Amino acid sequence: MGRTTMSARRVLGAATAVALALGASACGSGSGSDAKAAGSFSYWSMWRADEPQAQVLKAAIADYTSATGAKVNVTWAGRDIAKKIGPAIAANQAPDLWDESDDKVYGTTAAAGQALDLSPVLQLQVPEENVPVSQVIPAKYFDMLPKDPSGSNHYVIPYEVVTNAMFYNAADPAVAAAMPTPPTDWAGLLKVCDALKAAGKACIASEGEDPWTNGLFFDYLLNGAGVNVAELSADRSGAAWDNPAVLTAAQQAEQLVKGGHLIPGYDATKFPAQETNWTAGKAAFYMDGSYVTAEIAKQIPAGWKTASILPPTAKAPDAGLFGFAIPKRAKNAAAAQKFIAFFLQKKHLSGISTTALNITPRADIPAPAELADVQKTLEAPTLRLGFDGVGGSWLPKVLNENYLDFWHGKITAAQFVAKCKADQVTYWQTEG
């Protein structure tokens, strides 16, 4: 089972929200004669043909073919690609190149030793720029990834980066009055929430039935307390939950609940009810992935200015990657690697920002204006995976339902921690 770093429905929704009406159609897998062209290779993409990322990739592919004469036999496979790649590898019918989120690449191929080590790509020159790939893709994006059985964490080369943060409208006068400067500690954030409450505005819009976005508060608080969630979840005895820092993080999250800082009625709504309330100005902050800016683009009022902060205790921002991977048994791996370096040229990769409205891993490509704060956050020297890369069924079987009961005020912080501890012991007894 792969790690879980973001909600698949949200990535899909965000991509759909900014899809360009260009009427493009998917390309087939190509003819046999095409495959004989020097440097040709096959490519399956997670994007549909009408999505903005696909438009960016199509332009680069056309340029690549023009520059090299090589044919890229591309299939716009969509989100089912992760389900298809494993069987394709087993049948020796996998593409030479594919793309997906880092957790999907890890869970479906790298963890089983079926992903090619792409370290050599880092030494390839970026065409027309006279620098190696290693100089345009910071090492910190690889450092945060789990290693495959061979010890490699270079099984995916990113072209798009997402992170989770508390988003808000910097042009909202109530927010500006309550938060003249970003808070530097948890008490400071609570003071902002108190000021907003006094002004008649909810502090946080929360999709009450979504353990992922709501759990991000706890995840960041644990990070600030020095607790690694992956290590916490791996303790078969459950004793790791007895760490006082865990209870402190839960109690801090509980202050949002008991303080009345969550938008009224949150516990009885589902996405996108509270996202809509947030964009309507009924709450100040909304915890979500950076793809939310594209998701809300058509519903925010004139004058809206998207900005973001991390929960002030956070020691490192989380990050998720979308990028290229190559099956270990790919027939045309060298050609696929050359294309990766080709696409990472600034002139091509910039389209991820300007057309797809997302952030690239290249620091010299400005993010869309609404993600400027997020890009600054990602300048941190160290990054981490959301929930520290916890994978498998631990989240749904141990954390999620307990957290929602806690987030809805049905149990206290202490009861939440005790329940998670007990369920974790049972979980590992069952898992063996």
PDB file of C-alpha atoms in Angstrom, residues 179-284:
ATOM      1  CA  MET A 179      -3.828  39.545  12.042  1.00  0.00           C
ATOM      2  CA  PRO A 180      -1.642  42.599  11.295  1.00  0.00           C
ATOM      3  CA  THR A 181       1.316  40.201  11.184  1.00  0.00           C
ATOM      4  CA  PRO A 182       1.363  36.388  11.017  1.00  0.00           C
ATOM      5  CA  PRO A 183       1.382  34.766  14.475  1.00  0.00           C
ATOM      6  CA  THR A 184       4.660  33.251  15.633  1.00  0.00           C
ATOM      7  CA  ASP A 185       3.270  30.763  18.154  1.00  0.00           C
ATOM      8  CA  TRP A 186       0.074  28.845  18.846  1.00  0.00           C
ATOM      9  CA  ALA A 187      -1.111  31.340  21.419  1.00  0.00           C
ATOM     10  CA  GLY A 188      -0.739  34.017  18.767  1.00  0.00           C
ATOM     11  CA  LEU A 189      -2.965  32.102  16.368  1.00  0.00           C
ATOM     12  CA  LEU A 190      -5.593  31.702  19.083  1.00  0.00           C
ATOM     13  CA  LYS A 191      -5.488  35.464  19.660  1.00  0.00           C
ATOM     14  CA  VAL A 192      -6.171  35.983  15.958  1.00  0.00           C
ATOM     15  CA  CYS A 193      -9.105  33.578  16.219  1.00  0.00           C
ATOM     16  CA  ASP A 194     -10.410  35.409  19.291  1.00  0.00           C
ATOM     17  CA  ALA A 195     -10.244  38.737  17.475  1.00  0.00           C
ATOM     18  CA  LEU A 196     -12.097  37.314  14.498  1.00  0.00           C
ATOM     19  CA  LYS A 197     -14.738  35.811  16.774  1.00  0.00           C
ATOM     20  CA  ALA A 198     -15.231  39.187  18.447  1.00  0.00           C
ATOM     21  CA  ALA A 199     -15.698  40.714  15.001  1.00  0.00           C
ATOM     22  CA  GLY A 200     -18.356  38.144  14.123  1.00  0.00           C
ATOM     23  CA  LYS A 201     -16.300  36.003  11.755  1.00  0.00           C
ATOM     24  CA  ALA A 202     -15.445  32.335  12.204  1.00  0.00           C
ATOM     25  CA  CYS A 203     -11.724  31.676  12.328  1.00  0.00           C
ATOM     26  CA  ILE A 204     -11.600  28.374  10.426  1.00  0.00           C
ATOM     27  CA  ALA A 205     -13.809  26.847   7.757  1.00  0.00           C
ATOM     28  CA  SER A 206     -13.706  23.084   8.226  1.00  0.00           C
ATOM     29  CA  GLU A 207     -15.149  20.340   6.039  1.00  0.00           C
ATOM     30  CA  GLY A 208     -16.384  18.414   9.059  1.00  0.00           C
ATOM     31  CA  GLU A 209     -16.422  14.968   7.476  1.00  0.00           C
ATOM     32  CA  ASP A 210     -12.910  15.188   5.989  1.00  0.00           C
ATOM     33  CA  PRO A 211     -10.275  13.677   8.296  1.00  0.00           C
ATOM     34  CA  TRP A 212      -7.484  14.592   5.881  1.00  0.00           C
ATOM     35  CA  THR A 213      -7.694  18.409   5.813  1.00  0.00           C
ATOM     36  CA  ASN A 214      -8.774  18.640   9.440  1.00  0.00           C
ATOM     37  CA  GLY A 215      -6.083  16.198  10.498  1.00  0.00           C
ATOM     38  CA  LEU A 216      -3.452  18.461   8.962  1.00  0.00           C
ATOM     39  CA  PHE A 217      -3.734  20.728  12.011  1.00  0.00           C
ATOM     40  CA  PHE A 218      -2.778  17.802  14.240  1.00  0.00           C
ATOM     41  CA  ASP A 219      -0.072  16.705  11.801  1.00  0.00           C
ATOM     42  CA  TYR A 220       1.585  20.142  11.825  1.00  0.00           C
ATOM     43  CA  LEU A 221       1.212  20.401  15.607  1.00  0.00           C
ATOM     44  CA  LEU A 222       2.920  17.034  16.023  1.00  0.00           C
ATOM     45  CA  ASN A 223       5.689  18.241  13.727  1.00  0.00           C
ATOM     46  CA  GLY A 224       6.104  21.332  15.870  1.00  0.00           C
ATOM     47  CA  ALA A 225       6.291  19.129  18.972  1.00  0.00           C
ATOM     48  CA  GLY A 226       9.046  17.005  17.454  1.00  0.00           C
ATOM     49  CA  VAL A 227       6.850  13.949  16.907  1.00  0.00           C
ATOM     50  CA  ASN A 228       7.287  11.975  13.673  1.00  0.00           C
ATOM     51  CA  VAL A 229       3.911  10.520  12.699  1.00  0.00           C
ATOM     52  CA  ALA A 230       5.446   7.592  10.822  1.00  0.00           C
ATOM     53  CA  GLU A 231       7.394   6.579  13.915  1.00  0.00           C
ATOM     54  CA  LEU A 232       4.321   7.102  16.081  1.00  0.00           C
ATOM     55  CA  SER A 233       2.245   4.845  13.854  1.00  0.00           C
ATOM     56  CA  ALA A 234       4.897   2.122  13.656  1.00  0.00           C
ATOM     57  CA  ASP A 235       5.038   1.507  17.410  1.00  0.00           C
ATOM     58  CA  ARG A 236       3.334  -1.857  17.829  1.00  0.00           C
ATOM     59  CA  SER A 237       3.138  -1.440  21.610  1.00  0.00           C
ATOM     60  CA  GLY A 238       1.267   1.856  21.307  1.00  0.00           C
ATOM     61  CA  ALA A 239       3.584   3.368  23.933  1.00  0.00           C
ATOM     62  CA  ALA A 240       4.572   6.173  21.572  1.00  0.00           C
ATOM     63  CA  TRP A 241       1.146   7.694  22.204  1.00  0.00           C
ATOM     64  CA  ASP A 242       2.206   8.188  25.851  1.00  0.00           C
ATOM     65  CA  ASN A 243       4.720  10.822  24.774  1.00  0.00           C
ATOM     66  CA  PRO A 244       3.478  14.028  26.507  1.00  0.00           C
ATOM     67  CA  ALA A 245       4.167  15.937  23.284  1.00  0.00           C
ATOM     68  CA  VAL A 246       1.431  13.958  21.543  1.00  0.00           C
ATOM     69  CA  LEU A 247      -1.161  14.944  24.124  1.00  0.00           C
ATOM     70  CA  THR A 248       0.019  18.554  24.013  1.00  0.00           C
ATOM     71  CA  ALA A 249      -0.502  18.644  20.237  1.00  0.00           C
ATOM     72  CA  ALA A 250      -3.986  17.177  20.650  1.00  0.00           C
ATOM     73  CA  GLN A 251      -4.804  19.715  23.362  1.00  0.00           C
ATOM     74  CA  GLN A 252      -3.701  22.551  21.086  1.00  0.00           C
ATOM     75  CA  ALA A 253      -6.022  21.299  18.337  1.00  0.00           C
ATOM     76  CA  GLU A 254      -8.736  20.943  20.973  1.00  0.00           C
ATOM     77  CA  GLN A 255      -8.452  24.660  21.695  1.00  0.00           C
ATOM     78  CA  LEU A 256      -9.804  25.353  18.223  1.00  0.00           C
ATOM     79  CA  VAL A 257     -12.795  23.124  18.909  1.00  0.00           C
ATOM     80  CA  LYS A 258     -13.567  24.249  22.459  1.00  0.00           C
ATOM     81  CA  GLY A 259     -12.845  27.876  21.654  1.00  0.00           C
ATOM     82  CA  GLY A 260     -15.632  27.923  19.077  1.00  0.00           C
ATOM     83  CA  HIS A 261     -13.174  28.805  16.338  1.00  0.00           C
ATOM     84  CA  LEU A 262     -14.571  26.401  13.755  1.00  0.00           C
ATOM     85  CA  ILE A 263     -17.352  27.654  11.514  1.00  0.00           C
ATOM     86  CA  PRO A 264     -20.817  26.850  12.970  1.00  0.00           C
ATOM     87  CA  GLY A 265     -22.359  23.685  11.571  1.00  0.00           C
ATOM     88  CA  TYR A 266     -19.043  22.324  10.308  1.00  0.00           C
ATOM     89  CA  ASP A 267     -19.622  18.906  11.854  1.00  0.00           C
ATOM     90  CA  ALA A 268     -22.648  18.227   9.659  1.00  0.00           C
ATOM     91  CA  THR A 269     -21.323  19.256   6.255  1.00  0.00           C
ATOM     92  CA  LYS A 270     -19.292  17.733   3.466  1.00  0.00           C
ATOM     93  CA  PHE A 271     -17.053  19.186   0.770  1.00  0.00           C
ATOM     94  CA  PRO A 272     -17.467  21.719  -0.794  1.00  0.00           C
ATOM     95  CA  ALA A 273     -19.925  23.321   1.621  1.00  0.00           C
ATOM     96  CA  GLN A 274     -17.353  25.012   3.845  1.00  0.00           C
ATOM     97  CA  GLU A 275     -14.996  25.842   1.007  1.00  0.00           C
ATOM     98  CA  THR A 276     -17.927  27.760  -0.459  1.00  0.00           C
ATOM     99  CA  ASN A 277     -18.588  29.466   2.872  1.00  0.00           C
ATOM    100  CA  TRP A 278     -14.919  30.394   3.099  1.00  0.00           C
ATOM    101  CA  THR A 279     -14.844  32.006  -0.333  1.00  0.00           C
ATOM    102  CA  ALA A 280     -18.054  33.818   0.615  1.00  0.00           C
ATOM    103  CA  GLY A 281     -16.182  35.427   3.525  1.00  0.00           C
ATOM    104  CA  LYS A 282     -17.904  33.510   6.328  1.00  0.00           C
ATOM    105  CA  ALA A 283     -14.607  32.247   7.766  1.00  0.00           C
ATOM    106  CA  ALA A 284     -11.045  33.501   7.657  1.00  0.00           C
TER     107      ALA A 284
END
